Amino acid sequence: MNEQKEIETEIGKHLMQPENYGKLEDADCVGVGIDHATKSYVIMYIKRDEKSILDVMFGTNGTQDTTTLGSLFTEMIKGDSIEGAIETTSALDKDLQESYAAIPAPKVDATKPEGEQVERVSTEHQDSANMVLTAFRAAMRHYDRKKGGIDEEQFEMSIVKTCPYSTTECHFVKKES
């Protein structure tokens, strides 16, 4: 129970005073994780050498949830080895996939008009974490591409979601007006 209290305190701290928020001017790599369904993104700026993450900052146009998760994640990897940060990201990604899979299937009410029959299922928390982790992976990819001679300002990656009630990726269809 004490560990749970410590986790809640840490989350509260990052909620009220996010760490590492802003642009890192001398970043070696810049990655963007985009959720095309909501047009939300996280941009991550990383200063690194071959072995370590020397500094990291992030920005987002997302929710407070996204800012809090970005703050927590950047504090976790700041000063870590590249290998350690990648391992942390992989472990968090595994937890994220389990979290997506645990979302209950939406309720269907066939008595309602078409387009309103399926209850909306929120994946906001998962998508926020997904954008943060995707931005990190995009930044690492940007670094590799720069080392390979590709000159670009940043590298962007779309988040990938898997619907818990489907065996395929989520598909978002805009409702006709």
GROMACS .gro file of C-alpha atoms in nm:
model
  177
    1MET     CA    1   0.000   0.000   0.000
    2ASN     CA    2   0.291   0.235   0.073
    3GLU     CA    3   0.427   0.182  -0.279
    4GLN     CA    4   0.088   0.279  -0.426
    5LYS     CA    5   0.090   0.599  -0.217
    6GLU     CA    6   0.440   0.684  -0.345
    7ILE     CA    7   0.327   0.631  -0.706
    8GLU     CA    8   0.022   0.854  -0.653
    9THR     CA    9   0.241   1.124  -0.496
   10GLU     CA   10   0.486   1.110  -0.788
   11ILE     CA   11   0.204   1.134  -1.045
   12GLY     CA   12   0.054   1.427  -0.854
   13LYS     CA   13   0.388   1.606  -0.855
   14HIS     CA   14   0.420   1.571  -1.234
   15LEU     CA   15   0.055   1.671  -1.281
   16MET     CA   16   0.100   1.995  -1.088
   17GLN     CA   17   0.452   2.079  -1.205
   18PRO     CA   18   0.554   1.897  -1.523
   19GLU     CA   19   0.928   1.845  -1.569
   20ASN     CA   20   1.124   1.880  -1.894
   21TYR     CA   21   0.846   2.064  -2.079
   22GLY     CA   22   0.962   2.285  -2.364
   23LYS     CA   23   1.203   2.287  -2.655
   24LEU     CA   24   1.563   2.171  -2.625
   25GLU     CA   25   1.750   2.401  -2.863
   26ASP     CA   26   2.062   2.185  -2.911
   27ALA     CA   27   1.886   1.850  -2.949
   28ASP     CA   28   2.066   1.576  -3.143
   29CYS     CA   29   1.738   1.418  -3.243
   30VAL     CA   30   1.373   1.518  -3.254
   31GLY     CA   31   1.083   1.273  -3.272
   32VAL     CA   32   0.711   1.326  -3.307
   33GLY     CA   33   0.441   1.075  -3.207
   34ILE     CA   34   0.109   1.161  -3.373
   35ASP     CA   35  -0.245   1.039  -3.310
   36HIS     CA   36  -0.415   1.112  -3.642
   37ALA     CA   37  -0.759   1.036  -3.497
   38THR     CA   38  -0.740   1.337  -3.265
   39LYS     CA   39  -0.464   1.539  -3.437
   40SER     CA   40  -0.274   1.529  -3.105
   41TYR     CA   41   0.101   1.488  -3.088
   42VAL     CA   42   0.403   1.471  -2.861
   43ILE     CA   43   0.736   1.607  -2.979
   44MET     CA   44   1.048   1.487  -2.799
   45TYR     CA   45   1.387   1.660  -2.810
   46ILE     CA   46   1.686   1.450  -2.704
   47LYS     CA   47   2.049   1.547  -2.646
   48ARG     CA   48   2.253   1.228  -2.648
   49ASP     CA   49   2.586   1.071  -2.722
   50GLU     CA   50   2.653   0.715  -2.837
   51LYS     CA   51   2.580   0.566  -2.493
   52SER     CA   52   2.360   0.801  -2.289
   53ILE     CA   53   2.066   1.038  -2.289
   54LEU     CA   54   2.222   1.359  -2.166
   55ASP     CA   55   1.906   1.571  -2.168
   56VAL     CA   56   1.547   1.539  -2.286
   57MET     CA   57   1.251   1.773  -2.321
   58PHE     CA   58   0.909   1.740  -2.476
   59GLY     CA   59   0.608   1.937  -2.590
   60THR     CA   60   0.251   1.843  -2.675
   61ASN     CA   61  -0.078   1.981  -2.795
   62GLY     CA   62  -0.248   1.699  -2.606
   63THR     CA   63  -0.428   1.676  -2.276
   64GLN     CA   64  -0.300   1.728  -1.921
   65ASP     CA   65  -0.276   1.349  -1.910
   66THR     CA   66  -0.030   1.358  -2.200
   67THR     CA   67   0.177   1.630  -2.031
   68THR     CA   68   0.188   1.435  -1.703
   69LEU     CA   69   0.293   1.113  -1.878
   70GLY     CA   70   0.556   1.300  -2.083
   71SER     CA   71   0.696   1.450  -1.765
   72LEU     CA   72   0.711   1.112  -1.590
   73PHE     CA   73   0.869   0.938  -1.888
   74THR     CA   74   1.135   1.201  -1.956
   75GLU     CA   75   1.237   1.195  -1.590
   76MET     CA   76   1.267   0.815  -1.611
   77ILE     CA   77   1.506   0.822  -1.908
   78LYS     CA   78   1.703   1.143  -1.845
   79GLY     CA   79   2.064   1.048  -1.770
   80ASP     CA   80   1.997   0.682  -1.851
   81SER     CA   81   2.194   0.476  -2.099
   82ILE     CA   82   2.044   0.446  -2.448
   83GLU     CA   83   2.009   0.072  -2.389
   84GLY     CA   84   1.834   0.132  -2.055
   85ALA     CA   85   1.595   0.387  -2.206
   86ILE     CA   86   1.507   0.148  -2.487
   87GLU     CA   87   1.445  -0.132  -2.234
   88THR     CA   88   1.226   0.101  -2.026
   89THR     CA   89   1.031   0.196  -2.339
   90SER     CA   90   0.984  -0.169  -2.437
   91ALA     CA   91   0.856  -0.261  -2.090
   92LEU     CA   92   0.616   0.034  -2.088
   93ASP     CA   93   0.501  -0.053  -2.440
   94LYS     CA   94   0.420  -0.407  -2.323
   95ASP     CA   95   0.215  -0.262  -2.035
   96LEU     CA   96   0.045  -0.027  -2.283
   97GLN     CA   97  -0.055  -0.313  -2.513
   98GLU     CA   98  -0.199  -0.502  -2.214
   99SER     CA   99  -0.391  -0.189  -2.117
  100TYR     CA  100  -0.537  -0.153  -2.467
  101ALA     CA  101  -0.635  -0.522  -2.460
  102ALA     CA  102  -0.812  -0.479  -2.124
  103ILE     CA  103  -1.054  -0.216  -2.256
  104PRO     CA  104  -1.403  -0.367  -2.256
  105ALA     CA  105  -1.591  -0.406  -2.584
  106PRO     CA  106  -1.836  -0.125  -2.650
  107LYS     CA  107  -2.206  -0.180  -2.591
  108VAL     CA  108  -2.423  -0.191  -2.901
  109ASP     CA  109  -2.781  -0.060  -2.893
  110ALA     CA  110  -2.954  -0.149  -3.220
  111THR     CA  111  -3.261   0.057  -3.119
  112LYS     CA  112  -3.066   0.381  -3.173
  113PRO     CA  113  -3.015   0.545  -3.514
  114GLU     CA  114  -2.721   0.430  -3.726
  115GLY     CA  115  -2.404   0.608  -3.624
  116GLU     CA  116  -2.519   0.625  -3.260
  117GLN     CA  117  -2.557   0.252  -3.197
  118VAL     CA  118  -2.208   0.182  -3.065
  119GLU     CA  119  -2.109   0.327  -2.728
  120ARG     CA  120  -1.790   0.532  -2.743
  121VAL     CA  121  -1.496   0.361  -2.578
  122SER     CA  122  -1.230   0.597  -2.448
  123THR     CA  123  -0.865   0.512  -2.504
  124GLU     CA  124  -0.745   0.861  -2.407
  125HIS     CA  125  -0.507   0.745  -2.132
  126GLN     CA  126  -0.357   0.472  -2.349
  127ASP     CA  127  -0.328   0.704  -2.650
  128SER     CA  128  -0.148   0.966  -2.439
  129ALA     CA  129   0.109   0.710  -2.326
  130ASN     CA  130   0.132   0.578  -2.681
  131MET     CA  131   0.219   0.925  -2.818
  132VAL     CA  132   0.494   0.971  -2.558
  133LEU     CA  133   0.653   0.630  -2.630
  134THR     CA  134   0.616   0.677  -3.007
  135ALA     CA  135   0.782   1.020  -2.988
  136PHE     CA  136   1.081   0.860  -2.811
  137ARG     CA  137   1.108   0.586  -3.074
  138ALA     CA  138   1.079   0.848  -3.350
  139ALA     CA  139   1.362   1.050  -3.192
  140MET     CA  140   1.585   0.743  -3.178
  141ARG     CA  141   1.503   0.674  -3.543
  142HIS     CA  142   1.581   1.037  -3.630
  143TYR     CA  143   1.925   0.999  -3.470
  144ASP     CA  144   1.995   0.684  -3.673
  145ARG     CA  145   1.879   0.854  -3.994
  146LYS     CA  146   2.103   1.156  -3.928
  147LYS     CA  147   2.399   0.923  -3.871
  148GLY     CA  148   2.310   0.764  -4.206
  149GLY     CA  149   2.333   1.100  -4.382
  150ILE     CA  150   1.964   1.191  -4.400
  151ASP     CA  151   1.922   1.559  -4.318
  152GLU     CA  152   1.579   1.633  -4.175
  153GLU     CA  153   1.443   1.855  -3.899
  154GLN     CA  154   1.259   1.574  -3.719
  155PHE     CA  155   1.118   1.227  -3.767
  156GLU     CA  156   0.745   1.162  -3.730
  157MET     CA  157   0.567   0.837  -3.650
  158SER     CA  158   0.195   0.767  -3.619
  159ILE     CA  159   0.077   0.583  -3.311
  160VAL     CA  160  -0.063   0.236  -3.368
  161LYS     CA  161  -0.372   0.126  -3.179
  162THR     CA  162  -0.526  -0.216  -3.166
  163CYS     CA  163  -0.896  -0.233  -3.084
  164PRO     CA  164  -0.960  -0.466  -2.792
  165TYR     CA  165  -1.275  -0.600  -2.954
  166SER     CA  166  -1.121  -0.664  -3.295
  167THR     CA  167  -0.829  -0.862  -3.432
  168THR     CA  168  -0.731  -0.573  -3.659
  169GLU     CA  169  -0.602  -0.222  -3.600
  170CYS     CA  170  -0.856   0.045  -3.516
  171HIS     CA  171  -1.001   0.221  -3.817
  172PHE     CA  172  -1.138   0.570  -3.778
  173VAL     CA  173  -1.404   0.680  -4.024
  174LYS     CA  174  -1.516   1.041  -4.025
  175LYS     CA  175  -1.890   1.073  -3.991
  176GLU     CA  176  -2.048   1.234  -4.298
  177SER     CA  177  -2.206   1.570  -4.214
   0.00000   0.00000   0.00000
